[in-house]
C-alpha positions in Angstrom: 5.2 -14.8 3.4 7.4 -15.2 6.4 8.0 -11.4 6.3 4.3 -10.7 6.6 4.1 -12.9 9.7 7.1 -11.1 11.1 5.5 -7.8 10.5 2.2 -8.9 12.2 4.1 -10.1 15.2 5.9 -6.7 15.5 2.6 -4.8 15.9 2.0 -5.7 19.5 5.7 -5.1 20.2 5.4 -1.6 18.8 2.3 -1.1 21.0 4.5 -1.6 24.0 6.5 1.5 22.9 3.3 3.6 23.2 4.3 5.1 26.5 4.4 8.7 27.4 7.2 10.5 25.5 9.7 12.7 27.4 7.8 15.7 26.1 4.1 15.9 26.4 2.5 15.7 22.9 -1.0 16.8 22.0 -3.1 14.7 19.7 -2.6 17.5 17.1 1.2 17.2 17.5 1.0 13.4 17.0 -1.2 13.8 13.9 1.2 16.4 12.4 4.4 14.6 13.2 3.1 11.3 12.0 3.1 12.6 8.4 -0.1 10.6 7.8 -2.3 13.5 7.0 -1.5 14.7 3.4 -3.2 18.1 4.1 -0.8 19.0 6.9 2.2 21.1 5.7 5.4 20.4 7.7 9.1 20.4 7.1 10.9 17.1 7.6 13.8 14.9 6.6 13.7 11.1 6.7 15.3 7.8 6.0 13.5 4.6 5.3 14.3 1.0 4.2 11.9 -0.7 1.8 11.9 -4.5 1.4 9.9 -6.1 -1.4 9.1 -9.8 -0.6 8.6 -11.3 -4.1 7.4 -14.9 -4.3 9.1 -15.2 -7.7 12.4 -15.5 -5.8 13.7 -12.1 -6.5 14.5 -9.5 -3.8 14.7 -5.8 -3.8 15.8 -3.4 -1.1 15.3 0.4 -1.4 17.1 2.8 0.9 15.3 6.2 0.6 16.3 9.7 1.7 13.5 12.2 1.7 13.3 15.9 2.5 10.2 18.1 2.7 10.2 21.9 3.0 7.0 23.5 4.1 6.3 27.2 3.3 3.0 28.5 4.5 0.4 26.3 2.8 2.9 24.8 0.3 5.1 21.7 0.7 8.0 20.8 -1.6 9.3 17.2 -1.3 12.2 15.5 -3.0 13.2 11.8 -2.5 15.9 9.5 -3.9 16.3 5.8 -3.7 19.4 3.6 -3.5 18.2 0.3 -4.9 19.7 -3.2 -4.3 18.5 -6.1 -6.4 19.5 -9.7 -6.9 17.8 -10.3 -10.3 20.1 -8.3 -12.5 20.7 -10.1 -15.8 24.2 -11.5 -16.1 25.1 -10.6 -12.5 25.4 -12.7 -9.3 24.4 -11.5 -5.9 23.0 -8.1 -5.1 23.7 -5.2 -7.4 23.2 -1.7 -6.0 22.7 1.5 -7.9 20.6 4.7 -8.0 16.9 4.5 -8.4 14.5 7.1 -9.6 14.3 10.6 -8.1 10.8 11.9 -7.4 9.5 15.4 -6.5 6.2 16.4 -5.1 4.6 19.8 -4.8 1.5 20.2 -2.5 -0.8 23.0 -1.7 -3.1 22.7 1.3 -5.6 25.4 0.3 -8.5 24.8 2.8 -8.8 23.8 6.4 -11.6 24.7 8.7 -10.5 22.4 11.5 -12.8 19.5 10.5 -12.7 19.5 6.7 -9.4 19.9 4.8 -8.5 20.0 1.1 -5.1 19.8 -0.7 -3.9 19.4 -4.3 -0.6 18.0 -5.3 1.5 16.9 -8.2 4.2 14.2 -8.2 7.0 13.9 -10.8 9.0 10.7 -11.3 12.3 11.2 -13.1 14.0 8.3 -15.0 17.3 8.6 -13.2 18.0 4.9 -12.4 21.5 3.5 -13.0 22.0 1.2 -16.0 22.2 -2.0 -14.0 19.1 -1.2 -12.0 17.2 -0.1 -15.0 18.1 -3.4 -16.8 16.6 -5.4 -14.0 13.5 -3.3 -13.2 12.9 -1.0 -16.1 12.8 2.0 -13.9 13.7 4.3 -16.8 10.7 3.3 -18.9 8.7 6.4 -18.1 9.0 10.0 -17.1 5.6 10.4 -15.5 3.3 12.8 -13.7 0.8 12.1 -10.9 -1.7 14.8 -10.0 -3.7 14.2 -6.9 -6.5 15.7 -4.8 -7.0 15.0 -1.1 -9.9 15.4 1.2 -9.7 14.7 5.0 -12.3 14.7 7.6 -11.6 15.0 11.3 -14.1 12.9 13.3 -12.6 13.9 16.6 -9.1 15.1 17.6 -7.8 11.5 17.6 -9.6 10.1 14.6 -9.6 11.0 10.9 -10.6 9.6 7.5 -9.2 10.7 4.1 -9.5 10.0 0.4 -7.0 10.8 -2.3 -7.7 10.0 -5.9 -4.6 10.3 -8.1 -3.9 9.6 -11.7 -0.5 8.7 -13.2 0.3 9.2 -16.9 3.6 9.4 -18.9 5.0 12.7 -20.1 7.5 10.7 -22.1 8.4 7.0 -22.7 11.8 5.4 -23.0 10.6 3.6 -26.1 7.7 4.0 -28.4 7.1 0.3 -27.9 6.2 0.7 -24.3 2.5 0.7 -23.5 0.8 3.9 -22.5 0.7 4.7 -18.8 -2.8 5.4 -17.5 -3.3 4.4 -13.9 -6.0 5.6 -11.5 -5.4 5.0 -7.7 -7.7 6.0 -4.9 -6.0 6.1 -1.5 -8.6 5.8 1.3 -7.6 5.5 4.9 -8.7 5.8 8.5 -6.2 6.9 11.1 -6.2 6.9 14.9 -3.9 8.9 17.1 -3.1 8.7 20.8 -1.5 11.4 23.0 1.1 8.7 24.0 2.5 9.4 20.6 1.3 6.1 19.1 -0.7 6.1 15.8 -2.2 3.4 13.5 -3.6 3.6 10.0 -5.4 1.2 7.7 -5.4 2.0 4.0 -7.2 0.0 1.3 -5.9 1.2 -2.0 -8.0 0.3 -5.1 -6.2 0.8 -8.5 -7.3 0.5 -12.1 -4.9 0.3 -15.1 -6.8 1.6 -18.1 -4.2 0.3 -20.5 -4.4 -3.3 -19.4 -8.0 -3.0 -18.2 -6.9 -4.5 -14.9 -8.1 -3.9 -11.4 -5.9 -4.3 -8.4 -6.1 -3.6 -4.7 -3.4 -3.0 -2.0 -4.0 -3.4 1.7 -1.7 -1.3 3.8 -1.5 -1.3 7.7 0.7 1.4 9.2 1.8 1.7 12.8 4.1 4.4 14.3 5.3 6.2 17.3 6.1 9.9 17.8 9.2 9.7 20.0 9.4 13.3 21.0 11.8 16.0 19.8 10.2 15.8 16.4 11.3 12.2 15.8 8.9 9.6 14.5 9.4 5.8 13.9 7.1 4.1 11.4 6.4 0.6 10.2 4.4 -0.1 7.1 3.3 -3.0 4.9 1.6 -3.1 1.5 0.0 -6.4 0.5 -1.4 -6.8 -3.0 -4.6 -8.9 -3.1 -4.1 -10.2 -6.6 -2.0 -13.4 -6.7 -0.1 -12.2 -9.9 0.8 -8.9 -8.2 1.9 -10.6 -5.0 4.1 -13.0 -7.1 5.7 -10.5 -9.3 5.6 -7.1 -7.5 5.7 -8.6 -4.0 4.6 -7.4 -0.6 6.3 -4.3 0.7 7.6 -3.9 4.2 9.1 -0.6 5.4 10.7 0.8 8.5 11.5 4.5 8.6 12.5 7.3 10.9 11.9 11.1 10.3 12.6 14.4 12.0 10.0 17.2 11.7 10.8 20.8 12.2 
């Protein structure tokens, strides 16, 4: 868990970056540019690096390119991963290949300034390369995740939100694969400062109906709107179950995006 400790030590360092940006940003600007609020429709492009710290001795690094196009109350997102893994059967060192491509369609259909509602659907396509699929089984499912989001603005710099989502397979790579039936409830509280700094804490309960197993992920997020539409974000996802921490691993992410 040395990477978790490194991440925690980075939090105060990032706080030092929370000085006034070159352009004056309102709290609403920071909230929008952060990308934290799922009910805000924006256009953006981004690049992020994901590192999975697996105690089983395996390592995985995902480099993701993402683009979102906002049109009125609709947002269309597409993202693609380039995956590097060191646990590929019959191979030594890291092997790199394409991961899965995902697409999201979101409609923010209600916003009265304090209450906001949005509905979305996420599609995950089995596009991983042969070597990456052999190591991680990314092509096991072609699946769909509908979601519903409610956010409540406590004050201009503070919000809470909840997003229940349900993942199920439209098609399986093999009839022998177990059914996919996963309920996840994203709940989070987010704080924004007019300096451009923002912080989020997200406890994410999950229940797998197929294996009848409950899991929980704790996710702290810190970021900084740098001005000019650019935002820097650091994120961690820590599973609380020992089995998940051992096999799936803790996730650490650094990303930069540009909003339009």
